[in-house]
PDB file of C-alpha atoms in Angstrom:
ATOM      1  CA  UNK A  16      11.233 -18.458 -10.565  1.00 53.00           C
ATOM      2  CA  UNK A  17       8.164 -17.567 -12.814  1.00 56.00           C
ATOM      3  CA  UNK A  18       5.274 -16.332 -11.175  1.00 54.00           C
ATOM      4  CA  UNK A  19       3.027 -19.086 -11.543  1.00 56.00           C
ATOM      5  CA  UNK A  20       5.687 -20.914  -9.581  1.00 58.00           C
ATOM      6  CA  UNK A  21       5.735 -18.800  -6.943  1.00 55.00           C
ATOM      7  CA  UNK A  22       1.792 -18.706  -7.137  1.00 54.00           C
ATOM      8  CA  UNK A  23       1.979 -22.594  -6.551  1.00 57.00           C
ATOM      9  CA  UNK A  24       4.237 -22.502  -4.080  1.00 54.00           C
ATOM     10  CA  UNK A  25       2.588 -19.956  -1.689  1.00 55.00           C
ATOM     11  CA  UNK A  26      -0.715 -21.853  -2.395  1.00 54.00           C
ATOM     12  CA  UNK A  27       0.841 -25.040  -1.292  1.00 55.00           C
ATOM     13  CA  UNK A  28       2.367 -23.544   1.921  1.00 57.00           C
ATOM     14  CA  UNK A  29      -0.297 -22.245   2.861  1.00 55.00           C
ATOM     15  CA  UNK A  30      -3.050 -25.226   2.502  1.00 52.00           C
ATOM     16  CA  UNK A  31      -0.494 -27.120   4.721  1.00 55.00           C
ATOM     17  CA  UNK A  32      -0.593 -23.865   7.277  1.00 57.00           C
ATOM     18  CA  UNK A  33      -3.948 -23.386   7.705  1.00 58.00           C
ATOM     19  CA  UNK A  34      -4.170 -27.181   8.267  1.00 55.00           C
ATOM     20  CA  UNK A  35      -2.289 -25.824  11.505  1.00 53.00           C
ATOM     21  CA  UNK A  36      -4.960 -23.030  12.430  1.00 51.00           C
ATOM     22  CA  UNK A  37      -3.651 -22.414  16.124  1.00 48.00           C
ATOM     23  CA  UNK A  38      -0.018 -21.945  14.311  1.00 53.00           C
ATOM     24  CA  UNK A  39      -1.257 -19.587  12.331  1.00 56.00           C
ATOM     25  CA  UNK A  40      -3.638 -17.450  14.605  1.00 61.00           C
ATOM     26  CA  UNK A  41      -0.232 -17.332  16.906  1.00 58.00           C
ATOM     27  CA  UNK A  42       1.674 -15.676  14.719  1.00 65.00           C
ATOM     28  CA  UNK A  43      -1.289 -13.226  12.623  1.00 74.00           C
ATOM     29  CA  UNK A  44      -3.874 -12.687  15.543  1.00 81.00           C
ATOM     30  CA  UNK A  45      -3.799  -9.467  16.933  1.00 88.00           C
ATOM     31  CA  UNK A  46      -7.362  -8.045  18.329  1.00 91.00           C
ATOM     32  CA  UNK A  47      -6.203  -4.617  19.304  1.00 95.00           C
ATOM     33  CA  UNK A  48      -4.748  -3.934  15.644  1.00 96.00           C
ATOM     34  CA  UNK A  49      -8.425  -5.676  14.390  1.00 96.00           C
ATOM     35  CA  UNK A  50     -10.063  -3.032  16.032  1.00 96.00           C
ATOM     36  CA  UNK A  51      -7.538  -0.692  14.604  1.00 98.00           C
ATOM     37  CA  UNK A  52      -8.447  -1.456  11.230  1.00 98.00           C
ATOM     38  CA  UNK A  53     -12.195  -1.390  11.412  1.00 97.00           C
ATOM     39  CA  UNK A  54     -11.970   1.890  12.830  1.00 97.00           C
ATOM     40  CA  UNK A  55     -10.361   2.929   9.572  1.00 98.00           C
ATOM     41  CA  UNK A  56     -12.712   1.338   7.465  1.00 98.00           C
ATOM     42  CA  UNK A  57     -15.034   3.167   5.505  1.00 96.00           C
ATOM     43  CA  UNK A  58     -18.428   1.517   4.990  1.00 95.00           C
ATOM     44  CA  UNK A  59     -21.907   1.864   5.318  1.00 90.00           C
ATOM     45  CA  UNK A  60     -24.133  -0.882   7.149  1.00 83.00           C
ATOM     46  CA  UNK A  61     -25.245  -1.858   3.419  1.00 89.00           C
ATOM     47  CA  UNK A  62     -22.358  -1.476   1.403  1.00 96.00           C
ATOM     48  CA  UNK A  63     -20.341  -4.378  -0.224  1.00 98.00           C
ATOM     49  CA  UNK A  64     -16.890  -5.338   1.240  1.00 99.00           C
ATOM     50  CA  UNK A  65     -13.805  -7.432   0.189  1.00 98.00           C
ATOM     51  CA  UNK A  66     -11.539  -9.328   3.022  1.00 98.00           C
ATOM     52  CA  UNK A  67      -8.725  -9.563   0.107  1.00 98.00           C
ATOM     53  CA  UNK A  68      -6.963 -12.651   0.948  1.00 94.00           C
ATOM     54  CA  UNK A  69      -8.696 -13.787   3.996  1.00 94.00           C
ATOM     55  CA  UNK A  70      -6.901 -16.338   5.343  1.00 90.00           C
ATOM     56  CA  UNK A  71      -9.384 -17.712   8.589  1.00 91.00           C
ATOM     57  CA  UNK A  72     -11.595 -14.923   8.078  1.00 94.00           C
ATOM     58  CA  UNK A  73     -10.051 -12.747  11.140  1.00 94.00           C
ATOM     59  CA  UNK A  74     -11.885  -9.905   9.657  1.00 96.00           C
ATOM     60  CA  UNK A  75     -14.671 -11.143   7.761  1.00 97.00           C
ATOM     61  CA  UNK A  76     -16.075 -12.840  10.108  1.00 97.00           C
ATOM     62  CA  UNK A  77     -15.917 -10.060  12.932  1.00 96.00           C
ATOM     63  CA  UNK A  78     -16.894  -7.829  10.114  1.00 97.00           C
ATOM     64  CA  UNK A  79     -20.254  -9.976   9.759  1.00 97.00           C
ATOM     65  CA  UNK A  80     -21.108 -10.490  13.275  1.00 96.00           C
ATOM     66  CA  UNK A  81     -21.379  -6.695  13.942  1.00 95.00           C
ATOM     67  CA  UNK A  82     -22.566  -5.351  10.689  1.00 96.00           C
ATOM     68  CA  UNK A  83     -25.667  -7.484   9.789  1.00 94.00           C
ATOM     69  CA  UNK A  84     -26.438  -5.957   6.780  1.00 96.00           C
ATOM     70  CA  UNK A  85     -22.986  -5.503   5.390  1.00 97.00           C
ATOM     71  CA  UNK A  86     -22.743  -8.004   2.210  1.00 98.00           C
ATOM     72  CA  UNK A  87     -18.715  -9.172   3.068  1.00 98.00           C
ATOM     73  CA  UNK A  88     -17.301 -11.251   0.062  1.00 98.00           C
ATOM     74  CA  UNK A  89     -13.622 -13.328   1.960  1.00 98.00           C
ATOM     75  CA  UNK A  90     -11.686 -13.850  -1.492  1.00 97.00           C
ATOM     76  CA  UNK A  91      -8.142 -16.391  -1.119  1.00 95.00           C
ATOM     77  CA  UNK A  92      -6.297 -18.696  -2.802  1.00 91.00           C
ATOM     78  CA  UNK A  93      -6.159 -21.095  -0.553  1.00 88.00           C
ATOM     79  CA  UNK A  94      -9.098 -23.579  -0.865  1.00 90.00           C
ATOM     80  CA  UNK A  95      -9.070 -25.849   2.648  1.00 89.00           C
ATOM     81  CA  UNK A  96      -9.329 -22.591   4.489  1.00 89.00           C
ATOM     82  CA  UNK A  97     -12.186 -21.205   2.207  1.00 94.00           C
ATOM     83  CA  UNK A  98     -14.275 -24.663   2.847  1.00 94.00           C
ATOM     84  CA  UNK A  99     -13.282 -24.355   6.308  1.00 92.00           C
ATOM     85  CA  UNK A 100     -14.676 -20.565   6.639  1.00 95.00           C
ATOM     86  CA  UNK A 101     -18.103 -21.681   4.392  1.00 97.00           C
ATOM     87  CA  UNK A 102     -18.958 -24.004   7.271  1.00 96.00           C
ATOM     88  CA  UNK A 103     -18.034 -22.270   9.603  1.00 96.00           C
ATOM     89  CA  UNK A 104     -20.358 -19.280   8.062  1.00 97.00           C
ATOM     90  CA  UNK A 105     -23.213 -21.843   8.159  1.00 97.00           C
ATOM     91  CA  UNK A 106     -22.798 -23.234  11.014  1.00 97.00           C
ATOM     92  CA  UNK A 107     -23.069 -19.701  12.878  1.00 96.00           C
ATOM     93  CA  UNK A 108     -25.529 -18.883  10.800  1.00 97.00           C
ATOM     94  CA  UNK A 109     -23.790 -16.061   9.040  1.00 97.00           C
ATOM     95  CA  UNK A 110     -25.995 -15.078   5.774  1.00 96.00           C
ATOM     96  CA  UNK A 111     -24.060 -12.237   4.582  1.00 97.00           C
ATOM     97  CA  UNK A 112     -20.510 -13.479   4.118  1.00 98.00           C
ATOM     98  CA  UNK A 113     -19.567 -15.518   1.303  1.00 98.00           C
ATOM     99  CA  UNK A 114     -16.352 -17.096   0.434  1.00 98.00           C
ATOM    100  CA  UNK A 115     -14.676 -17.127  -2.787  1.00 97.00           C
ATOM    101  CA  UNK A 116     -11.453 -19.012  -4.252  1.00 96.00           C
ATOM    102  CA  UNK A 117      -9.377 -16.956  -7.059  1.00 92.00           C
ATOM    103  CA  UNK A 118      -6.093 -17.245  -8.763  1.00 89.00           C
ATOM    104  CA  UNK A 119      -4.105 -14.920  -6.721  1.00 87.00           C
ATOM    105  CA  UNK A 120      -4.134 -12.307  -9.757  1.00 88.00           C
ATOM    106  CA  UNK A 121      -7.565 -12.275 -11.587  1.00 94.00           C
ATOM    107  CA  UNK A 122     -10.396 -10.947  -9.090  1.00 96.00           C
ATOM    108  CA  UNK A 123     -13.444 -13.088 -10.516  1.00 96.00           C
ATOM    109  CA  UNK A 124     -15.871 -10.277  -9.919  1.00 98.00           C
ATOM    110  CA  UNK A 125     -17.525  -6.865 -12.392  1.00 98.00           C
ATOM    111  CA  UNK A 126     -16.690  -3.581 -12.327  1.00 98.00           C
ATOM    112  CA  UNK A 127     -17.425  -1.147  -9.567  1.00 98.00           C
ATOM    113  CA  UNK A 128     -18.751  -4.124  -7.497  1.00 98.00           C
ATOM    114  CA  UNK A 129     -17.285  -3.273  -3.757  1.00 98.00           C
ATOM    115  CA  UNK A 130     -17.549  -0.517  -1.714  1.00 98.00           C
ATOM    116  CA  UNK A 131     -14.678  -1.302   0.521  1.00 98.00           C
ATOM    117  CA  UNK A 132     -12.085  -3.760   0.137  1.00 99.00           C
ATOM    118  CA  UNK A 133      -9.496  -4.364   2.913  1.00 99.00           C
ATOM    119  CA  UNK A 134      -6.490  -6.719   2.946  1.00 98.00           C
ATOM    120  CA  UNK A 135      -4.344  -8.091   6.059  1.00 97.00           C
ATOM    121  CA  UNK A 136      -0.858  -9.228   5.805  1.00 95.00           C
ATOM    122  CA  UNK A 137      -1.623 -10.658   2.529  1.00 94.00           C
ATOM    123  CA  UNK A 138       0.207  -8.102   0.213  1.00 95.00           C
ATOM    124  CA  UNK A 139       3.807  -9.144   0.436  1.00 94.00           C
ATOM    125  CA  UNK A 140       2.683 -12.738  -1.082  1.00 91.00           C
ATOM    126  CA  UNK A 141       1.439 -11.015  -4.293  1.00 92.00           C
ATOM    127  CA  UNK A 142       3.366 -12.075  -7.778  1.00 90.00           C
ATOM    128  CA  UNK A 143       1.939  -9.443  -9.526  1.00 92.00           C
ATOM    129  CA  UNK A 144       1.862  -6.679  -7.379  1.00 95.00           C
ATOM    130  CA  UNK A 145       1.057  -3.863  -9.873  1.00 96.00           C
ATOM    131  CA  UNK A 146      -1.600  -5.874 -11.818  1.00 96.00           C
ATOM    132  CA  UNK A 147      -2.926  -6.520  -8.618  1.00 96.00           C
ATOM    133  CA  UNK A 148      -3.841  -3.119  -7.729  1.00 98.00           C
ATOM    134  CA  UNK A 149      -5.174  -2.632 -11.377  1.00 98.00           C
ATOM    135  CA  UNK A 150      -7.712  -5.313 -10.855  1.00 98.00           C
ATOM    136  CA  UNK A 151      -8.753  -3.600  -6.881  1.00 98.00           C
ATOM    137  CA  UNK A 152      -9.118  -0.392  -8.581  1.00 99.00           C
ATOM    138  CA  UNK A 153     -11.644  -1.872 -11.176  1.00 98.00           C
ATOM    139  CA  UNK A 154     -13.998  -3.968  -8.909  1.00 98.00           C
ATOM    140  CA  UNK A 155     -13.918  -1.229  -6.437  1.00 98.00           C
ATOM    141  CA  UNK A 156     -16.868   1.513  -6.744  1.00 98.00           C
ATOM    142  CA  UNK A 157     -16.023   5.023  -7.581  1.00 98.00           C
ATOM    143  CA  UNK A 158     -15.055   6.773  -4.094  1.00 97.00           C
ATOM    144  CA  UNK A 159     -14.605   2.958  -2.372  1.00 98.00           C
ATOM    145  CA  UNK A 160     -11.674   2.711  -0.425  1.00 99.00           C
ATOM    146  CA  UNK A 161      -9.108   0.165  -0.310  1.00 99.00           C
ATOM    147  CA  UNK A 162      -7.112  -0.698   3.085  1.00 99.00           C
ATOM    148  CA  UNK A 163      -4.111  -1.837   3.257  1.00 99.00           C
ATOM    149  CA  UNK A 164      -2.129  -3.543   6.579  1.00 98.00           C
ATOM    150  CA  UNK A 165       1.073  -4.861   5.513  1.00 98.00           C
ATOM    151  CA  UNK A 166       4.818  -5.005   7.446  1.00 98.00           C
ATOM    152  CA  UNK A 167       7.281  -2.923   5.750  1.00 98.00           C
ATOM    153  CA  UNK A 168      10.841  -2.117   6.424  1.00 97.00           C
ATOM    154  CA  UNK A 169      12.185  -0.118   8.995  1.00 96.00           C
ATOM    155  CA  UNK A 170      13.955   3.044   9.041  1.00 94.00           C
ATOM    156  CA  UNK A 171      16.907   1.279   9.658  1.00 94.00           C
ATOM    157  CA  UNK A 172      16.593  -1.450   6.961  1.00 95.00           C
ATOM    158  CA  UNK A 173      18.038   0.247   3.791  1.00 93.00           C
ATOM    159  CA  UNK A 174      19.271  -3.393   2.562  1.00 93.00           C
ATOM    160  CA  UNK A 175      15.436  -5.224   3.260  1.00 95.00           C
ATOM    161  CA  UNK A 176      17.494  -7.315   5.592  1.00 96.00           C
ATOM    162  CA  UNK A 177      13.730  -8.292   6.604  1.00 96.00           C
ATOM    163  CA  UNK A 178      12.653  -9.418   3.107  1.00 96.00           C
ATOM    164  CA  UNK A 179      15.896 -12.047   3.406  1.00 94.00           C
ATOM    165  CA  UNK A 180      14.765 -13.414   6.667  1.00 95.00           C
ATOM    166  CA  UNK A 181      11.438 -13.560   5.103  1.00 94.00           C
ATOM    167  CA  UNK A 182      12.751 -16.218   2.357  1.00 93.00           C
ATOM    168  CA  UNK A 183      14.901 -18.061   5.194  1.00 93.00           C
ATOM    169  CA  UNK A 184      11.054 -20.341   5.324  1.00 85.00           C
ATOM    170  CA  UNK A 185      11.438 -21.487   1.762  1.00 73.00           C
ATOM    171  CA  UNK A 186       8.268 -22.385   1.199  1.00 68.00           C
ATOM    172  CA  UNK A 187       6.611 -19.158   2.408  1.00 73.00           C
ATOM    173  CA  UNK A 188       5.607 -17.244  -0.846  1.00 80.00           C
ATOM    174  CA  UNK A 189       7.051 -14.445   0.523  1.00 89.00           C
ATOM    175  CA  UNK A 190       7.837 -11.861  -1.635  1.00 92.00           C
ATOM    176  CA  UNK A 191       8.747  -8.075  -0.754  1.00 95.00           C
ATOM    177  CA  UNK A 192       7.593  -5.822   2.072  1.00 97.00           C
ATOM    178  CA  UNK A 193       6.841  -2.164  -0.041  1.00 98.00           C
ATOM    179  CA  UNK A 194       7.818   1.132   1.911  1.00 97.00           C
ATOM    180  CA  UNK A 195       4.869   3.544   2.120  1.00 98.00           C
ATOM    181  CA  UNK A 196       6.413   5.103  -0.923  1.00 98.00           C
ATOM    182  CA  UNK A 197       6.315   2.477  -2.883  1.00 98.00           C
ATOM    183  CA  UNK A 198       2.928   1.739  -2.200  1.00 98.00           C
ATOM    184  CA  UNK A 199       2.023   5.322  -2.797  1.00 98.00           C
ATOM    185  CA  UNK A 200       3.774   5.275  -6.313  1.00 98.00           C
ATOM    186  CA  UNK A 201       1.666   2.221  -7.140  1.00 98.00           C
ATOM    187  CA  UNK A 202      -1.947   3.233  -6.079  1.00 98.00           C
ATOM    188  CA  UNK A 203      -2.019   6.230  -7.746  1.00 98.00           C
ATOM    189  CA  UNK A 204      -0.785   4.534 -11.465  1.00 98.00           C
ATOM    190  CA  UNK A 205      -3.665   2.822 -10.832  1.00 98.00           C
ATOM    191  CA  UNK A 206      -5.731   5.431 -10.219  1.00 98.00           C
ATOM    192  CA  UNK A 207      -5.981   5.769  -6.100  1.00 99.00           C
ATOM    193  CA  UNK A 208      -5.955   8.794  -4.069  1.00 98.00           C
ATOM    194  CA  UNK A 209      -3.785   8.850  -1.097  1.00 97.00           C
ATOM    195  CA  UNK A 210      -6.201   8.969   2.109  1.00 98.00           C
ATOM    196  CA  UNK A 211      -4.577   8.230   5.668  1.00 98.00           C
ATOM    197  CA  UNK A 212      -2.124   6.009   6.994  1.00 98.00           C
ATOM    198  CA  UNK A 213      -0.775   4.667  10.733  1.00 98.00           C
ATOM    199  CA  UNK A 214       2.023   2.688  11.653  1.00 98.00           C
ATOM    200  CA  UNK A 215       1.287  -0.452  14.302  1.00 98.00           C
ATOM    201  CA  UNK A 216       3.581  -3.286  15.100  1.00 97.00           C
ATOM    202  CA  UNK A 217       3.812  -7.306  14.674  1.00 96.00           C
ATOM    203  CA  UNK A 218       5.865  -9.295  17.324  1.00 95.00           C
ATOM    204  CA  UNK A 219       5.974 -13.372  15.527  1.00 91.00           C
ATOM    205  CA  UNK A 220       7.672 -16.881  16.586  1.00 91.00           C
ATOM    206  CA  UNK A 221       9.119 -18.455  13.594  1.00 90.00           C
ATOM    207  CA  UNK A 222      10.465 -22.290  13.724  1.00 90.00           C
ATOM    208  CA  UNK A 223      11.451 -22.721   9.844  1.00 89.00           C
ATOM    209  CA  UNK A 224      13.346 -19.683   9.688  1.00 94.00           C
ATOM    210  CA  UNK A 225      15.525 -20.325  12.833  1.00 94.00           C
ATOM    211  CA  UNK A 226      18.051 -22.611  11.065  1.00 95.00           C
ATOM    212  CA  UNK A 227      18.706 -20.235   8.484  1.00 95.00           C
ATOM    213  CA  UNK A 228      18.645 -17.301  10.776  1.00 96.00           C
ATOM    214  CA  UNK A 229      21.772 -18.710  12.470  1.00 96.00           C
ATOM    215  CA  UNK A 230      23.591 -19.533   9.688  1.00 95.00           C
ATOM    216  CA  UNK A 231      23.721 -15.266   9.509  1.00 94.00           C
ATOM    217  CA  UNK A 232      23.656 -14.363  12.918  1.00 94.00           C
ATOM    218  CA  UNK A 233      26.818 -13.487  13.107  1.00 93.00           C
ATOM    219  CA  UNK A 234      26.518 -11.527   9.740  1.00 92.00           C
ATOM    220  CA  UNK A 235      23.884  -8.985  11.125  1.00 94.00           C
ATOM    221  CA  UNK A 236      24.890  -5.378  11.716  1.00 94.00           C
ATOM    222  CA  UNK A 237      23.905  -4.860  15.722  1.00 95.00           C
ATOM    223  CA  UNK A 238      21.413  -1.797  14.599  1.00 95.00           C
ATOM    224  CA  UNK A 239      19.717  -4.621  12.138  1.00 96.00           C
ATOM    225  CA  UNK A 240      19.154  -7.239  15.330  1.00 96.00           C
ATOM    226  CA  UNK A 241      18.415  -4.372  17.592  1.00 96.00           C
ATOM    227  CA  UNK A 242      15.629  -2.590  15.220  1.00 97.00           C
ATOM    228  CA  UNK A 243      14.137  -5.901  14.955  1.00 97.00           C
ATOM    229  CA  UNK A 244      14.104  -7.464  18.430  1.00 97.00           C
ATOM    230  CA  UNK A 245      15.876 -10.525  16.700  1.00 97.00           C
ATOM    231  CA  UNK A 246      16.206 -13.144  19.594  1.00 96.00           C
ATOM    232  CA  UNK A 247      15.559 -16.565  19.160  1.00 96.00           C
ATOM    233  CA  UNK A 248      13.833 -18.264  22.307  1.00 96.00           C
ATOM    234  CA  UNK A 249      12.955 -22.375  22.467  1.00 94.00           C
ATOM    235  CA  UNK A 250      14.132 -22.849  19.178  1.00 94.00           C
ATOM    236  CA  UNK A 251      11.959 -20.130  17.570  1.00 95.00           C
ATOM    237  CA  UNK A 252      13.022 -17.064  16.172  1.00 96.00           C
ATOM    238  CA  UNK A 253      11.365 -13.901  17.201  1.00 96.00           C
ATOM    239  CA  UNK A 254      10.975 -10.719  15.286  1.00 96.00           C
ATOM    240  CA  UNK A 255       9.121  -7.539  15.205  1.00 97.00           C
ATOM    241  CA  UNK A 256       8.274  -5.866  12.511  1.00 97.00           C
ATOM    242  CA  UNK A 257       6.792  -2.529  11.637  1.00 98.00           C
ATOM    243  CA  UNK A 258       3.172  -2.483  10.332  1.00 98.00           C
ATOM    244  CA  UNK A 259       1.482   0.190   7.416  1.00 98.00           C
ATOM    245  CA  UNK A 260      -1.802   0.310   7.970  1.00 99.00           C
ATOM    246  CA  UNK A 261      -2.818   2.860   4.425  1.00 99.00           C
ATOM    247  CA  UNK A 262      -5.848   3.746   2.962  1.00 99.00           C
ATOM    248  CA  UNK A 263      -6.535   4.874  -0.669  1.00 99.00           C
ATOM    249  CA  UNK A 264      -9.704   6.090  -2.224  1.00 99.00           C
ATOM    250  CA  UNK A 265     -10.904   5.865  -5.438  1.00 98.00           C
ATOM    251  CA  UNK A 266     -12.033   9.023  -6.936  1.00 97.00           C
ATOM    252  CA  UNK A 267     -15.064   9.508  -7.955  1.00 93.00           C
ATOM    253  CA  UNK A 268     -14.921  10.999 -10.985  1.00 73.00           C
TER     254      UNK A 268
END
């Protein structure tokens, strides 16, 4: 499948998915691990940030209500939730968040625009992963960080069993979970600086992978089901997954 085909299809899936908001804020919401993250950031009250693939705006939108001043830019690909998130920026009267639609690869923005850019469970969907931190490294300012908060496989997952349940939905988009080392290797060919990192933890319902996941039930290694609380419970499988939460910096010189 070409990339623009995968592009399409993860665009598709998720216009129909945010059509089901509650759906999706069941399986992504997570306050504590919100909290987490904007901890980590690194921003001043008047800087420029990017919620890289944004979704419903989880963290823009806290982002805006407690940092007045902070100019937050919510950039996705998916165009019902970015009209959603405009009116629901008017309607709360939220002047310094904007939302802007790109094409999953190009970031429609100058050089050394953003002080910060953060992205939530948003990497794994990327078709051009290494271009893709190319293009954050050039809007970002010198010495801006970029925050990463993506699942990746466990210690026990040399085979990416969890990439394979992944693509049991088969119109998810989904591409690969990266290993801290591979996300390492790719930052710094771009340019980044390894900063910090912690690990947190995602526990999600799943009703379009359950079919498939039975179909290889009985395939699984016991440590594979065991690593990832694999159970499935009213017709919905359940899985948790481990969560890197990295930052990179650019240097400044």
């Amino acid at each position: 499948m070409k990339n623009q085909e995968k592009f399409d299809m993860t665009k598709s899936r998720f216009e129909n998915l945010f059509e089901e908001k509650l759906s999706y804020e069941r399986q992504t919401r997570d306050d504590d691990h919100l909290s987490k993250i904007i901890n980590a950031l690194k921003f001043q009250n008047s800087d420029k940030l990017m919620d890289l693939g944004t979704g419903t705006g989880y963290i823009a939108f806290t982002l805006a209500k407690e940092n007045p001043n902070l100019q937050i830019v919510g950039l996705d690909i998916v165009t019902n939730a970015l009209k959603a998130n405009t009116e629901k920026a008017v309607k709360e009267q939220l002047d310094n968040i904007t939302f802007v639609e790109y094409n999953g690869m190009n970031i429609p923005f100058q050089d050394n625009t953003f002080d910060c850019i953060v992205t939530r469970y948003a990497m794994h969907h990327f078709t051009e992963i290494e271009k893709s931190f190319k293009e954050i490294y050039r809007v970002l300012k010198p010495g801006g960080q970029l925050f990463i908060s993506d699942p990746t496989p466990n210690e026990r997952d040399e085979n990416r069993f969890v990439d394979d349940f992944m693509k049991l939905s088969k119109d998810d988009g989904h591409i690969q979970f990266y290993k801290k080392e591979e996300l390492e290797t790719m930052a710094s060919t771009a340019g980044f600086k390894i900063d910090d990192y912690f690990m947190t933890e995602i526990r999600f319902p799943s009703s379009s992978r359950t079919e498939g996941y039975r179909k290889i039930e009985h395939e699984l290694p016991i440590s594979i089901k065991e690593s990832y609380d694999i159970e499935i419970i009213n017709e919905e499988v359940y899985i948790t997954e481990k969560v890197l939460n990295i930052s990179f910096l650019k240097p400044l010189a």
